Short mmCIF file of C-alpha atoms in Angstrom, two decimals:
data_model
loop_
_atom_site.label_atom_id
_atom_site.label_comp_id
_atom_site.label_asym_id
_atom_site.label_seq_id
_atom_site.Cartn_x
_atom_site.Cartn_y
_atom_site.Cartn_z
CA UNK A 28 101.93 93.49 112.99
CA UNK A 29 99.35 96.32 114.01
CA UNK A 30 100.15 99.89 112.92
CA UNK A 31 99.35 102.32 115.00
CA UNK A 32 98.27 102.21 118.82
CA UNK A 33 96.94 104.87 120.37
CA UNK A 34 96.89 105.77 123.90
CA UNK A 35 95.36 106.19 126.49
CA UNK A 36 92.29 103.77 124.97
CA UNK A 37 89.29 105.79 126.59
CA UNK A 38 90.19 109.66 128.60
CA UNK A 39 86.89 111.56 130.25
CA UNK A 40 88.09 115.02 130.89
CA UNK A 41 85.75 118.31 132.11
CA UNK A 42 84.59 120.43 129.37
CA UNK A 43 86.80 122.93 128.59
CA UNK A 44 89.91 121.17 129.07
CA UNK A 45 92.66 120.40 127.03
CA UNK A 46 92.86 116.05 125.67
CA UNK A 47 95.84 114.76 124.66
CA UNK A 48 96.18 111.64 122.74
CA UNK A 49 99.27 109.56 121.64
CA UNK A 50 99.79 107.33 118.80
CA UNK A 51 103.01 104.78 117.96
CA UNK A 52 103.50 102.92 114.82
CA UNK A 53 105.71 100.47 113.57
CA UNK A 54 107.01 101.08 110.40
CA UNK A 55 108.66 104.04 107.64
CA UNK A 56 105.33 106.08 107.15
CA UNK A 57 105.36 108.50 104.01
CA UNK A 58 102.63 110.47 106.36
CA UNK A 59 100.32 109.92 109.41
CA UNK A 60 96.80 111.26 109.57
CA UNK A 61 93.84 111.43 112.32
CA UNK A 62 90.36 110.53 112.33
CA UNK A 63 87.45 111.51 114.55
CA UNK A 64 84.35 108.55 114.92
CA UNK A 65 81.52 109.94 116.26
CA UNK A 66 79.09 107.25 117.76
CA UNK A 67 77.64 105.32 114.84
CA UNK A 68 79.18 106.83 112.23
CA UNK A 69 81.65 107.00 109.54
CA UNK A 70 85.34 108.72 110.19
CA UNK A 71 85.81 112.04 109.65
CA UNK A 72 89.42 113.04 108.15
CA UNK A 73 90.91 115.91 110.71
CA UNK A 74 94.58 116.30 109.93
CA UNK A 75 97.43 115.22 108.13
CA UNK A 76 101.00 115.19 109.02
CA UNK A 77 103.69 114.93 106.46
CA UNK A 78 106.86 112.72 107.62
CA UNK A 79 108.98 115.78 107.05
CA UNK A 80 106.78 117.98 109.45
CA UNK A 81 107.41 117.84 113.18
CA UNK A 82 104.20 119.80 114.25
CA UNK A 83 100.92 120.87 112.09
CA UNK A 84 97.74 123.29 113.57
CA UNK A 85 94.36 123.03 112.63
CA UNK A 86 91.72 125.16 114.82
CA UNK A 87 91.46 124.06 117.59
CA UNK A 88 93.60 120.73 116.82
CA UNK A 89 97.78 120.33 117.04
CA UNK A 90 99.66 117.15 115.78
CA UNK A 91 102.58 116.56 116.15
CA UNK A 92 105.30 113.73 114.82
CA UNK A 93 108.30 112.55 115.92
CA UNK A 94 109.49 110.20 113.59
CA UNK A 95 112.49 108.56 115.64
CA UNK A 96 109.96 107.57 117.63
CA UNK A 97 107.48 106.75 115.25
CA UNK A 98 105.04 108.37 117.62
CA UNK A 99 102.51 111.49 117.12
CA UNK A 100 100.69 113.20 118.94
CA UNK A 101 96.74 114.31 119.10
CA UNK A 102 96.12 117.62 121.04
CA UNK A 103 92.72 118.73 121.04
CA UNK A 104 92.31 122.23 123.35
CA UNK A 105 89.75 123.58 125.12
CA UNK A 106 87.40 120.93 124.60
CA UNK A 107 83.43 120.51 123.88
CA UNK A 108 80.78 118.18 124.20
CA UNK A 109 80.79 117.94 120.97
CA UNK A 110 84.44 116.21 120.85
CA UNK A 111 83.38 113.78 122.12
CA UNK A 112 84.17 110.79 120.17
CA UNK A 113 86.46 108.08 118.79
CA UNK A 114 89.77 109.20 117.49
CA UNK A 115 92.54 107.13 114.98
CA UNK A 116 95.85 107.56 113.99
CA UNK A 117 96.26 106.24 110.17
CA UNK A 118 99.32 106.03 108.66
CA UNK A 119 99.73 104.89 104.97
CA UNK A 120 102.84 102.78 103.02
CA UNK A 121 105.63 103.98 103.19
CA UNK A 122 105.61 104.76 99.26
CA UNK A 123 102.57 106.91 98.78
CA UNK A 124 100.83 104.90 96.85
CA UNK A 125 98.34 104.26 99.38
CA UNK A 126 95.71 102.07 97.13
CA UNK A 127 96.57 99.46 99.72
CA UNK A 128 94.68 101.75 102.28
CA UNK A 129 95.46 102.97 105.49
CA UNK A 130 96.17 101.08 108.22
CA UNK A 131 94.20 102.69 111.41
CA UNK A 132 95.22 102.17 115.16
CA UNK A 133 92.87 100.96 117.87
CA UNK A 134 91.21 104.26 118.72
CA UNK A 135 90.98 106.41 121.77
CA UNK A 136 87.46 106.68 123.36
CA UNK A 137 87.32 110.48 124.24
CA UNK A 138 84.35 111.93 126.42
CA UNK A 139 83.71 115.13 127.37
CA UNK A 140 81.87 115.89 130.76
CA UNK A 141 80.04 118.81 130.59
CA UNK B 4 74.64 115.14 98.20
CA UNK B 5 75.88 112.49 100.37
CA UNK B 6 79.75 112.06 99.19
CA UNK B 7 80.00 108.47 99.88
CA UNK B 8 76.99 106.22 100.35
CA UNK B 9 76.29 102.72 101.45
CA UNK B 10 73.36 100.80 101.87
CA UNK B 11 71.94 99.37 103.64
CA UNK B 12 72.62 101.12 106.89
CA UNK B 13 71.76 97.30 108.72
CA UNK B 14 71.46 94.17 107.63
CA UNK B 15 70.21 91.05 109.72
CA UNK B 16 70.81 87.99 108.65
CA UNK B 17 71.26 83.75 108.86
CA UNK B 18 74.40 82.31 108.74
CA UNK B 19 75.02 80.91 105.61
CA UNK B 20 73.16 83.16 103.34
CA UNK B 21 74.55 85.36 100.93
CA UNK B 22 74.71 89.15 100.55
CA UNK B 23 76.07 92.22 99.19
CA UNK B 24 76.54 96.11 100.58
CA UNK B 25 76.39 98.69 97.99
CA UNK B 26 78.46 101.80 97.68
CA UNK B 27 78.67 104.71 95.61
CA UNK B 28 81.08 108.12 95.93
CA UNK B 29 80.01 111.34 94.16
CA UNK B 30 83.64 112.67 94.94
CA UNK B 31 85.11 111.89 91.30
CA UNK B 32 87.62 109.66 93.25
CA UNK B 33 89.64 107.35 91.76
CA UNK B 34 90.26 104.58 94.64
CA UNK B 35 87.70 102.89 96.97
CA UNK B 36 88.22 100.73 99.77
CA UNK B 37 85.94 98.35 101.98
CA UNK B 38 87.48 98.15 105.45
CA UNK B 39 85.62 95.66 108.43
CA UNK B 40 85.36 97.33 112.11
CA UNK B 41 84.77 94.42 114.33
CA UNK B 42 83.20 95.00 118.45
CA UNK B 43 86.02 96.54 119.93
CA UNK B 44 86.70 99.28 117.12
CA UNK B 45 89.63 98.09 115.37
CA UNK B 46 89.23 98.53 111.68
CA UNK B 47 90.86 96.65 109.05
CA UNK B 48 91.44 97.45 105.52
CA UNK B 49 90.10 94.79 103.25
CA UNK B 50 90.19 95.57 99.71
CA UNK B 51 91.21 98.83 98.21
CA UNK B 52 90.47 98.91 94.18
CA UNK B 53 92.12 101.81 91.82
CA UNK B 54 91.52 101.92 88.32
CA UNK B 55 91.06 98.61 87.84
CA UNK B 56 93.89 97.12 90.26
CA UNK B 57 92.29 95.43 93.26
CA UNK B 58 94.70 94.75 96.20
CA UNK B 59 92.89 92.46 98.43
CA UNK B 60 94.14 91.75 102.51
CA UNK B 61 95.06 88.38 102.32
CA UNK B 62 93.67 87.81 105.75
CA UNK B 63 90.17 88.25 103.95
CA UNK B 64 88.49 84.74 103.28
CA UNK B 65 87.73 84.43 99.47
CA UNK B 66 83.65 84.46 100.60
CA UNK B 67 84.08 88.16 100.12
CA UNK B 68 84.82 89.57 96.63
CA UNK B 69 84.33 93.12 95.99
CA UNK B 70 82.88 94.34 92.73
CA UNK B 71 83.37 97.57 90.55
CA UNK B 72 80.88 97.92 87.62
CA UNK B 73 82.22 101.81 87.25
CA UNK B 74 84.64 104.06 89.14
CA UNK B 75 82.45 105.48 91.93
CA UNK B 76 80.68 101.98 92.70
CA UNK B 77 82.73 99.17 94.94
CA UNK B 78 79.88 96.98 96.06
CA UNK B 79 81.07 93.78 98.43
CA UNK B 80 79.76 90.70 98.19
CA UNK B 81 79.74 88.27 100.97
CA UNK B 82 79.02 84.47 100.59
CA UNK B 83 78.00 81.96 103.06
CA UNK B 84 77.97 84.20 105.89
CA UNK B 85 79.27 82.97 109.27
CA UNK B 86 78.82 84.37 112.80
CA UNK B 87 82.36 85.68 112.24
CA UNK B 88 81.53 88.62 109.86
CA UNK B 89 79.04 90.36 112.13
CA UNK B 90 80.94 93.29 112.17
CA UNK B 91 80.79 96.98 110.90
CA UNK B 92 81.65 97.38 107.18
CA UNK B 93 83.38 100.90 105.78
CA UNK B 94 83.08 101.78 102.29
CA UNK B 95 85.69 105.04 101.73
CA UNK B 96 87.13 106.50 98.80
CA UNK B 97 90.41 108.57 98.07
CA UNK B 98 91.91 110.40 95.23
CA UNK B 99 95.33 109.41 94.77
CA UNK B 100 96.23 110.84 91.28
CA UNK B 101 99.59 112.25 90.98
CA UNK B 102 99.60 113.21 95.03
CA UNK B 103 98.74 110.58 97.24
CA UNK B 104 98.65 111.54 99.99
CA UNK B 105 95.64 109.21 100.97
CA UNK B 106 92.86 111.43 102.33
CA UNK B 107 89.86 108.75 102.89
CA UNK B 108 86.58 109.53 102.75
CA UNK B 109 83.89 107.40 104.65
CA UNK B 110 80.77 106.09 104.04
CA UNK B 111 78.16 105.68 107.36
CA UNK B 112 78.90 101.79 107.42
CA UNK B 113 76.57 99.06 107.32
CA UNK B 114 76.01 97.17 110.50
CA UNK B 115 75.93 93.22 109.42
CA UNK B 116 74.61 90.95 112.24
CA UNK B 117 74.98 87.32 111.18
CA UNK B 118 72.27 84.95 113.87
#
């Protein structure tokens, strides 16, 4: 089963604005991270949330988790052009061993008008 | 002072042939990982190899096989290419050590179009 969906799939919002993403998974997570795809490139690690966190801050980023919903959270404020981009939720096994690599959702297309 | 690098950056090609994508991570890491993002963006981990252990998706088909001559080199090799692997290919690499916490890192991906 897939890991990780995020939601809304594609969100235009005015520059300036806040964007708010959502992400579910399935299973016991050991943590959940987010990446950021700009067009025809490689992802770009932005923040990681331990399970035993409930909300993490990063500039101009928040995450947050809620475990007993096995959702999180992708807040991104006062957006720029530059934002805009792809954006995955990752989450790893449940152990922490993680050589078995993360398991990424299907992305939400984010575009900023300017 | 790229951290992780693959080439080539495209590769065109006829079904049927064979072919392989490098990649190479100056990071000092001690995991790497190919993962496949087909046309709709959904990316899928395929083989992740640490220190010698290689834990392979079993959804891959065995025309792929991933190979390590040293720790910051996983090149993939692809056999008898079908229409079916035209898709984006991900090198990354993590350090897992005694925290893993599972940071990736990416490489730019190599666009494979199979005609």
């Amino acid at each position: 089963s897939q890991q990780g969906e995020e939601d809304p799939q594609a969100l235009s919002i005015q520059e300036g604005e806040n964007a708010t993403m959502n992400c579910s998974y399935k299973t016991s997570i050991n943590n959940l991270q987010w990446y950021r795809q700009n067009s025809g490139r490689g992802l770009v690690h932005l923040i990681l949330i331990r399970s035993n966190e409930r909300e993490k801050h990063s500039g101009r980023l928040r995450v947050t988790l809620d475990t007993s919903k096995k959702s999180s959270s992708l807040l991104i404020t006062a957006s720029r052009a530059a934002d805009t981009a792809s954006y995955f939720c990752a989450t790893g096994p449940y152990s922490g061993g993680g050589a078995d690599g993360l398991t990424f959702g299907k992305g939400t297309h984010l575009i900023i008008q300017p | 002072d790229t951290a992780v690098s693959q080439t080539p950056k495209y590769l065109v090609t006829q079904m049927g042939n064979d072919k392989s994508i490098k990649c190479e991570q100056n990071l000092g890491h001690d995991t790497m990982y190919w993962y496949k993002q087909d046309s709709k963006k959904f990316l899928k981990i395929m083989f992740s190899y640490n220190n010698k252990e290689l834990i392979i998706n079993e959804t891959v088909p065995n025309r792929f096989s991933p190979k390590s001559p040293d720790k910051a080199h996983l090149n993939l090799h692809i056999n008898s290419l079908e229409l079916g692997d035209s898709a984006v290919y991900f090198c990354a690499s993590s350090q897992l050590g005694t925290r893993p916490l599972n940071i990736q890192y990416f490489g730019a991906g190599t666009r494979l179009s199979v005609l």
